[in-house]
mmCIF file of C-alpha atoms and ligand atoms in Angstrom:
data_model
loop_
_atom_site.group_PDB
_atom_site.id
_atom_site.type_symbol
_atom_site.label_atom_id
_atom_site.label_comp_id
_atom_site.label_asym_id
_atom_site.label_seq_id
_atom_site.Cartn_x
_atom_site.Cartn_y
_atom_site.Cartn_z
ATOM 1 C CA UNK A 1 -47.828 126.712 -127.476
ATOM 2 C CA UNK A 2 -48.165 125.276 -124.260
ATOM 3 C CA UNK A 3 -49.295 121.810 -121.853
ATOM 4 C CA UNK A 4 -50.891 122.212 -118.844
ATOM 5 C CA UNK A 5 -51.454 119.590 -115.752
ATOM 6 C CA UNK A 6 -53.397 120.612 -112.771
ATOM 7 C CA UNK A 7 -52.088 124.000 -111.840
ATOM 8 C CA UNK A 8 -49.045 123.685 -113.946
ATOM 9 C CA UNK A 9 -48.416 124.706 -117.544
ATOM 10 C CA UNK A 10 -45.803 124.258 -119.332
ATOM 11 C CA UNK A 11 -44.283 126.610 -122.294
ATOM 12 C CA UNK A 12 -41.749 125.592 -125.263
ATOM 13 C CA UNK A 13 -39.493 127.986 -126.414
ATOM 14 C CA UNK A 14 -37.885 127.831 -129.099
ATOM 15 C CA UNK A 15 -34.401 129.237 -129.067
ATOM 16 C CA UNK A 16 -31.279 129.384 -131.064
ATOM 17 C CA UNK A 17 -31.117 127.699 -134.510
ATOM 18 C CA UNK A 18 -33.181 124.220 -133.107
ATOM 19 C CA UNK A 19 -33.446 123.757 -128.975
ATOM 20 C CA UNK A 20 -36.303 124.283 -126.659
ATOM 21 C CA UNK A 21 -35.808 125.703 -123.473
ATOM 22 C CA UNK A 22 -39.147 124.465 -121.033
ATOM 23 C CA UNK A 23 -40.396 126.956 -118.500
ATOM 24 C CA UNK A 24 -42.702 125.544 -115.802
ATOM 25 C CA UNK A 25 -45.080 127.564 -114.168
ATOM 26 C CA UNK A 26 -47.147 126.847 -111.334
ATOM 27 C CA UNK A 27 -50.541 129.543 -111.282
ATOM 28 C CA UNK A 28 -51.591 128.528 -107.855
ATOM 29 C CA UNK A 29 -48.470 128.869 -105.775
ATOM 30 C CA UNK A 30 -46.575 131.613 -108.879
ATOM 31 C CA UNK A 31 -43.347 129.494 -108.540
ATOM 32 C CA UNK A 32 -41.373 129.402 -111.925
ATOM 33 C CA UNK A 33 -38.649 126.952 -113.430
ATOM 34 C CA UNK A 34 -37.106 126.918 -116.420
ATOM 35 C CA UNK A 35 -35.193 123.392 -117.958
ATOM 36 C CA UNK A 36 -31.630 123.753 -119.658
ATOM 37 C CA UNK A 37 -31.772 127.636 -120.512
ATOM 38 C CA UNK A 38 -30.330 127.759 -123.857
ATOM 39 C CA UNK A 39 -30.393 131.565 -123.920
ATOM 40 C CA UNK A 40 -30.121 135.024 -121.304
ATOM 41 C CA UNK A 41 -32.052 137.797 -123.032
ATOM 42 C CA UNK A 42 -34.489 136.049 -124.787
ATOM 43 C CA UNK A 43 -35.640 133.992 -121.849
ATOM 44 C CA UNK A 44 -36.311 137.421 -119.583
ATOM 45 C CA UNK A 45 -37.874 138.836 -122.333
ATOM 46 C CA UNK A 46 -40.172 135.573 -121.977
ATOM 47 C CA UNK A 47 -40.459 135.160 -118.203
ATOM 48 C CA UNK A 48 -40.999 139.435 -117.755
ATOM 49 C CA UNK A 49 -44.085 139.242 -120.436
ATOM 50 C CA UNK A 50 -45.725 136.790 -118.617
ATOM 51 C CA UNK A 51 -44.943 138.386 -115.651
ATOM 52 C CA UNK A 52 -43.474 135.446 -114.132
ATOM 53 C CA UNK A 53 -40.262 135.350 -112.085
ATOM 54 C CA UNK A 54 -37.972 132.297 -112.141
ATOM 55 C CA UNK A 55 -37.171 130.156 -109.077
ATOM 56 C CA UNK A 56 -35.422 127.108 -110.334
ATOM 57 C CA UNK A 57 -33.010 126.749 -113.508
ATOM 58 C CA UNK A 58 -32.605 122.638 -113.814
ATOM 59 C CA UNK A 59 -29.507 121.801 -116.512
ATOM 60 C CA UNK A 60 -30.060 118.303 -117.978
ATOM 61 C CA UNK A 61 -26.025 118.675 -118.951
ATOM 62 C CA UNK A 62 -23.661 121.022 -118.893
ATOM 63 C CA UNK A 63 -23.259 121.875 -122.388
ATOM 64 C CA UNK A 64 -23.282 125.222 -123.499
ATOM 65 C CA UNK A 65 -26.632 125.104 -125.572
ATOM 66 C CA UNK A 66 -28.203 123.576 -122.227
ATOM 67 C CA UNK A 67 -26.845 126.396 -119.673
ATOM 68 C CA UNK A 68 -26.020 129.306 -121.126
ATOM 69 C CA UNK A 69 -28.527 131.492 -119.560
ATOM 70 C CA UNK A 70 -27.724 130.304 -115.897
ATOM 71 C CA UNK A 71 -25.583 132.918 -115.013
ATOM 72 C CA UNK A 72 -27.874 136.075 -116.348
ATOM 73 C CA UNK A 73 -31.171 134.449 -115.453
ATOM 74 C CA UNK A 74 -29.621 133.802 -111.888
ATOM 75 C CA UNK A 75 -28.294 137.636 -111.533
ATOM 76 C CA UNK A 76 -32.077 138.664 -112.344
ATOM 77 C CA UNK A 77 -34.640 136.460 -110.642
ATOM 78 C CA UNK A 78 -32.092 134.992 -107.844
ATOM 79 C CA UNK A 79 -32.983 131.558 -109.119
ATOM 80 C CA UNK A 80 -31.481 128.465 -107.586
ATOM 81 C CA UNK A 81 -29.799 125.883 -110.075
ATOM 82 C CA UNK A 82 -29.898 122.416 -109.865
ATOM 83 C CA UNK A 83 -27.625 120.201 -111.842
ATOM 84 C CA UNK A 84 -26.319 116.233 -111.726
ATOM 85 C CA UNK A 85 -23.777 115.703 -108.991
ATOM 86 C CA UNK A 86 -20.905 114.752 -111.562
ATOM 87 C CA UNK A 87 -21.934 117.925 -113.533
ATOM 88 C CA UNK A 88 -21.205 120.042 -110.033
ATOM 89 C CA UNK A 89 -18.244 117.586 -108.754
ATOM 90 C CA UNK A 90 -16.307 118.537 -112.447
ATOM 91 C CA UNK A 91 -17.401 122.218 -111.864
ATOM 92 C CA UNK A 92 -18.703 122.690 -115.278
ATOM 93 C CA UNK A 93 -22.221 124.361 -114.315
ATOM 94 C CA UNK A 94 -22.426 128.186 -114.723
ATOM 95 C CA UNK A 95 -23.862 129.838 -111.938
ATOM 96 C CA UNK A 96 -24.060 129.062 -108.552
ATOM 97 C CA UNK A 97 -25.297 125.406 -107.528
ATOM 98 C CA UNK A 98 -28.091 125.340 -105.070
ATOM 99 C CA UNK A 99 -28.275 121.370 -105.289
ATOM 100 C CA UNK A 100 -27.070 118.360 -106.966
ATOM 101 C CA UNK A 101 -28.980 115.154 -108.218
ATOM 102 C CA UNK A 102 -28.407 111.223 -108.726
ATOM 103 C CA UNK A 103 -30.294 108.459 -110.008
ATOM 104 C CA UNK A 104 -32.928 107.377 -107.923
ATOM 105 C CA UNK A 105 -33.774 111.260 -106.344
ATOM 106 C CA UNK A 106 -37.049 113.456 -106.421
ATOM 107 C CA UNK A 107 -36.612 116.929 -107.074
ATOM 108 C CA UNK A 108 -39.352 118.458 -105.550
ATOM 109 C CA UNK A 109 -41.378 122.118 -107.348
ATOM 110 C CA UNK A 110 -43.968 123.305 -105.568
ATOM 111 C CA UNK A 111 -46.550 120.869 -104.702
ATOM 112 C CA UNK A 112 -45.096 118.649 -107.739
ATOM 113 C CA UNK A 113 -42.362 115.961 -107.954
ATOM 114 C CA UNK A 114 -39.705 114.878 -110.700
ATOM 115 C CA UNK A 115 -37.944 112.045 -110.848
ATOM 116 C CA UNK A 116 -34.024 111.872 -111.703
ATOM 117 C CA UNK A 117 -32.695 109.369 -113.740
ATOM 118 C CA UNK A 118 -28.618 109.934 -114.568
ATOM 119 C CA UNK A 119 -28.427 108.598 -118.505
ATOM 120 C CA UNK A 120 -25.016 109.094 -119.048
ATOM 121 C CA UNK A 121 -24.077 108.739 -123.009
ATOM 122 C CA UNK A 122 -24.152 111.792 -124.455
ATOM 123 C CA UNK A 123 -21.980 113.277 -121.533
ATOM 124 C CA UNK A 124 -21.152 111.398 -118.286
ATOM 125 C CA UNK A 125 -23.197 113.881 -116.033
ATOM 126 C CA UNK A 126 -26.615 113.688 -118.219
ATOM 127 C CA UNK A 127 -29.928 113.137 -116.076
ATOM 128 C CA UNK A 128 -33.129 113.275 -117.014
ATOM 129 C CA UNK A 129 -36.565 114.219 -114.985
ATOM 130 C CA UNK A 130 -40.129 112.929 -115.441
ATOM 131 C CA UNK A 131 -42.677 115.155 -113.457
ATOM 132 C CA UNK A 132 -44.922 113.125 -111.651
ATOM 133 C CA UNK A 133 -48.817 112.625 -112.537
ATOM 134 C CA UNK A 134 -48.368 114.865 -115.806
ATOM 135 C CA UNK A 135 -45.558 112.126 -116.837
ATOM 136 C CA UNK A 136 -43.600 114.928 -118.935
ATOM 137 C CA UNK A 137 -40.326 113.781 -119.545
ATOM 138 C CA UNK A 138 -37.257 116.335 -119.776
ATOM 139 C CA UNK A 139 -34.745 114.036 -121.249
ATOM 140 C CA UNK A 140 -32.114 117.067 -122.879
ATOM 141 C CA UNK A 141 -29.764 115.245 -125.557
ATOM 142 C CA UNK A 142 -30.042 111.640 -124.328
ATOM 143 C CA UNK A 143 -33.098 110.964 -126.295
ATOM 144 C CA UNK A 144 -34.531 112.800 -129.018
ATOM 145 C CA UNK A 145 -37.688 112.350 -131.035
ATOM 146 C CA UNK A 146 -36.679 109.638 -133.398
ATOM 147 C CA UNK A 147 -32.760 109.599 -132.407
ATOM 148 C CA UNK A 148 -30.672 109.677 -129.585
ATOM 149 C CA UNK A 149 -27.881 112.430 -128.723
ATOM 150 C CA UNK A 150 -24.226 111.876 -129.885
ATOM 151 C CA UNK A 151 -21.502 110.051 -127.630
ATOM 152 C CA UNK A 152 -19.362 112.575 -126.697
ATOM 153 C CA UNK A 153 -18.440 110.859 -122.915
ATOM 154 C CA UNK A 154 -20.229 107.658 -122.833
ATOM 155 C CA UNK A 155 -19.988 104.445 -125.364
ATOM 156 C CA UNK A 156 -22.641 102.526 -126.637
ATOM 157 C CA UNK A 157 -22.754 100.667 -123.783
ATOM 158 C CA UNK A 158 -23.385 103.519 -121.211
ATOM 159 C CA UNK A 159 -25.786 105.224 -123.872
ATOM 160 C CA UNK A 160 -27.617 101.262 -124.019
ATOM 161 C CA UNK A 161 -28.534 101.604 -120.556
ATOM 162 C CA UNK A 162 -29.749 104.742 -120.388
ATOM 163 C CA UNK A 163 -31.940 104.317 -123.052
ATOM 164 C CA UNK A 164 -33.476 100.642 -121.462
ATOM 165 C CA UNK A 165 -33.966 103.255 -118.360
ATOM 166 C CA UNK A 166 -36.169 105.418 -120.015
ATOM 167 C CA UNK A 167 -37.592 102.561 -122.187
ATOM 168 C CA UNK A 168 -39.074 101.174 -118.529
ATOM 169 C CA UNK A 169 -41.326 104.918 -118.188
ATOM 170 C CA UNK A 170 -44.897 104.734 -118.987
ATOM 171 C CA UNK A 171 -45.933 104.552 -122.433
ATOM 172 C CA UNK A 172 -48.251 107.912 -122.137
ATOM 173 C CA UNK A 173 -44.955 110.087 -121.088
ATOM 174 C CA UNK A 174 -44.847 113.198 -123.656
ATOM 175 C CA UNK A 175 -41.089 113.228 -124.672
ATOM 176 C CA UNK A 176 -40.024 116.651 -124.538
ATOM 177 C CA UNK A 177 -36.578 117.061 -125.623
ATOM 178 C CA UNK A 178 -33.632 119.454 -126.293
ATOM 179 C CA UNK A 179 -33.692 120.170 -129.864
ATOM 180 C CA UNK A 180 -35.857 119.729 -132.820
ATOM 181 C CA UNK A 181 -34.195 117.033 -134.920
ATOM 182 C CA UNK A 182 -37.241 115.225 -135.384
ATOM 183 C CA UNK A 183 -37.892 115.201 -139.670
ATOM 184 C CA UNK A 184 -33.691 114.520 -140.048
ATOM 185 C CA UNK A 185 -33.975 111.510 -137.566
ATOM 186 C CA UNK A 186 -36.868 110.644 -139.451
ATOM 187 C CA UNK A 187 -34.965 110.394 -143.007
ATOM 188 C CA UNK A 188 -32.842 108.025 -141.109
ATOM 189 C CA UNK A 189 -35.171 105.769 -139.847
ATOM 190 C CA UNK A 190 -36.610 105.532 -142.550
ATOM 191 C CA UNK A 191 -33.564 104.581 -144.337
ATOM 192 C CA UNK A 192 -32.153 101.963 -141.344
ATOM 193 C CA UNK A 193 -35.490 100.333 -141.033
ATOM 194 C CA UNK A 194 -37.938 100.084 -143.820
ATOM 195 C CA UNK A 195 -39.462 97.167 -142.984
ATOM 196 C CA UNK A 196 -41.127 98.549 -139.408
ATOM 197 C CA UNK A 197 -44.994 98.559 -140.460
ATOM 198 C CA UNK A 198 -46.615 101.795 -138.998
ATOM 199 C CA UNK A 199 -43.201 104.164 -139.208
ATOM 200 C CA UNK A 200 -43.884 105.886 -142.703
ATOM 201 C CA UNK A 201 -47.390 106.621 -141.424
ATOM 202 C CA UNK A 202 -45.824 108.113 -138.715
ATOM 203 C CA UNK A 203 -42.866 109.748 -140.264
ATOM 204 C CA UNK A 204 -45.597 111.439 -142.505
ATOM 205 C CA UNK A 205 -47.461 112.453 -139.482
ATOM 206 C CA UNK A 206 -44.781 114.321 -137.606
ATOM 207 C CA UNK A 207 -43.810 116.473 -141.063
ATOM 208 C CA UNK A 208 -47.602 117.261 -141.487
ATOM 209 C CA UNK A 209 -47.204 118.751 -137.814
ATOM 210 C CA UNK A 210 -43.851 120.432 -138.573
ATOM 211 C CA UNK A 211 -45.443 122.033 -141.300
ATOM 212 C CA UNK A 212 -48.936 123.066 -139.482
ATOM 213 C CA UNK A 213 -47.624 123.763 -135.950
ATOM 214 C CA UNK A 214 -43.820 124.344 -137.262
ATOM 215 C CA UNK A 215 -42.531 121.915 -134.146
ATOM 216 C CA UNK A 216 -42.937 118.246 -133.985
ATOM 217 C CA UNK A 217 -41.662 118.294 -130.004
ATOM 218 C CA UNK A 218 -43.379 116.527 -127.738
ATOM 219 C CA UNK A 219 -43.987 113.456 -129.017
ATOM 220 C CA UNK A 220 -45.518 110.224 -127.027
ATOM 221 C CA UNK A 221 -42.993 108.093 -125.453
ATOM 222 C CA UNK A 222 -44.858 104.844 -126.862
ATOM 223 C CA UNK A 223 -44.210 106.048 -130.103
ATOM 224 C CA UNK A 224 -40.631 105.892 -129.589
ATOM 225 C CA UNK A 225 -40.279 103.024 -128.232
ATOM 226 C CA UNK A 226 -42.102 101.564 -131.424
ATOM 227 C CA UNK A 227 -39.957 103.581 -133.820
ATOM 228 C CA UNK A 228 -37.033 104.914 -132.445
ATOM 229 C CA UNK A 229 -34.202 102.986 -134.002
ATOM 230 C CA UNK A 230 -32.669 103.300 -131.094
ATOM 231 C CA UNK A 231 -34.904 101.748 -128.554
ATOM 232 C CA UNK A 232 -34.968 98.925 -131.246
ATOM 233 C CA UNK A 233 -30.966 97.891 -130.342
ATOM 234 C CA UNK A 234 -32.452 94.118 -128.817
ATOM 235 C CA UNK A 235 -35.237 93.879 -131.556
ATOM 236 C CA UNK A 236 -34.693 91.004 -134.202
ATOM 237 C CA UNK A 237 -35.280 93.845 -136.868
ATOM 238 C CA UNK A 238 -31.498 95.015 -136.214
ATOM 239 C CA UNK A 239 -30.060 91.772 -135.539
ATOM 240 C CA UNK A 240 -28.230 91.932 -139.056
ATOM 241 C CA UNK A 241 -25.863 94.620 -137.194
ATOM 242 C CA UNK A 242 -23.963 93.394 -134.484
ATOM 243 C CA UNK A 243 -23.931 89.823 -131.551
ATOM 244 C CA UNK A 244 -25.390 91.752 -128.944
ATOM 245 C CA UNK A 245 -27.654 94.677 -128.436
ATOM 246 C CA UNK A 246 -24.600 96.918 -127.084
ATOM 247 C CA UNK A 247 -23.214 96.769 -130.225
ATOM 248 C CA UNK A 248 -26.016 96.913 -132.209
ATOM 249 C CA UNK A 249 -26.720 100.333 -130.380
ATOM 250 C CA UNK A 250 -23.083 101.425 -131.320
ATOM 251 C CA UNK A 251 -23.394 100.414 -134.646
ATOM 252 C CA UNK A 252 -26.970 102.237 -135.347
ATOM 253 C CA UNK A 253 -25.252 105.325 -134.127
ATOM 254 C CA UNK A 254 -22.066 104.751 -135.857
ATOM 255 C CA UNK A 255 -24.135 104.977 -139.216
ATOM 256 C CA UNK A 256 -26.540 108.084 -138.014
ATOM 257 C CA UNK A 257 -23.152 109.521 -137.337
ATOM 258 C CA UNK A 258 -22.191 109.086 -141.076
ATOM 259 C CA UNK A 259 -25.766 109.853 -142.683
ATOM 260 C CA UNK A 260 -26.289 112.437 -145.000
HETATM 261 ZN ZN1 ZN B 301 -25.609 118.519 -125.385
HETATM 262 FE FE1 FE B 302 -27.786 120.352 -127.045
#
């Protein structure tokens, strides 16, 4: 399955038990990139059937699921890697770092631009990258369709702010994150929320894709900020849990953390 935008397309792949790797691939100029390569093997496979070779690896973070196939992918297609600054300044990257990004930067592809946005939370050294014009937004384990990625370095308050961050891109950005935890988010939703009007509807929409196209990645950025509990952190319909949005945002995750 793939997106296309100009002379762009873009390819999900599906790797491991539930993340996408993203490979970019520009037909006019033949430039390729791939976002957080989960996997080595599989990924050549991918790139050598299409024939394409690979001239960028971007990492949203540094974990393991998200970089694993830097080092092989580099030794085969000489691909440069790009990474967050704090990712390269704690040396946690595989692979050899072409260049580092911060908030604020463009990382430029071929005749295409992303922007950076660092949304520390889920580690300190998380960005994320919208590409320009097609507004496709690579946003790793910050946020994911319905849900938002553990704190493991940040606290609610870090993980607040990046979310208002990407709360501020345009409402017609396709949200194309790093794993498929769409239906389990849903359950909890569901559960934390009832009252939203519009969210079973939807819930019930994204398992009739699961079940027809067997993914339910991307999905449209408006649509999360309507129903993702946690873009909802400063709404009146979680006021119950906390004084402030901060901690309503640590308390939401608190009880995802403890859902069954
Ligand atoms: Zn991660
Ligand atoms: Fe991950």
């Amino acid at each position: 399955m793939h997106y296309s935008y100009q002379n762009l397309e873009l390819y999900l792949v599906p790797l491991r038990t539930d993340n996408y790797s993203y490979v970019i691939h520009d037909r006019a100029k033949n430039k390729t990139l791939v976002i957080d390569p989960s996997e080595t093997e599989a990924l050549i496979t991918f790139l050598n059937q299409h024939k394409f070779g690979l001239d960028l690896i971007i990492d949203t973070h540094h974990h393991n699921d998200h970089t694993e196939g830097n080092i092989g992918l580099q030794k085969t297609f000489d691909s440069a890697i790009v990474c967050s600054d704090y990712d390269h300044e704690k040396n946690r990257i595989p692979g050899k770092v072409r260049q580092t990004l911060r908030d604020g930067d463009t990382l430029a592809f071929s005749d295409y631009n992303f922007q950076v946005y660092s949304t520390p939370g889920h580690t300190l050294g998380h960005i994320c990258l919208l590409l320009e014009g097609a507004n496709w937004l690579f946003c790793g384990d910050t946020l994911f369709a319905l849900g938002c990625g553990r704190l493991f370095e940040g606290d609610p308050t870090t993980m607040w702010d990046s979310f208002k961050k990407l709360r501020a891109l345009p409402d017609d950005s396709l949200v194309f994150c790093g794993h498929e935890y769409t239906l389990a988010n849903a359950r909890f939703a569901e559960e934390i929320m009832p009252q939203i009007p519009g969210l079973h509807a939807y819930v019930e929409s994204q398992k009739k894709r699961q079940a027809t196209e067997g993914r339910t990645v991307p999905s449209r950025l408006a649509d999360e900020k309507t129903f993702n509990p946690f873009f909802l952190a400063d709404s009146p319909i979680m006021s119950r849990l906390g004084s402030n949005p901060e901690e309503i945002f640590g308390a939401i995750r608190k009880q995802k953390d403890n859902f069954q």
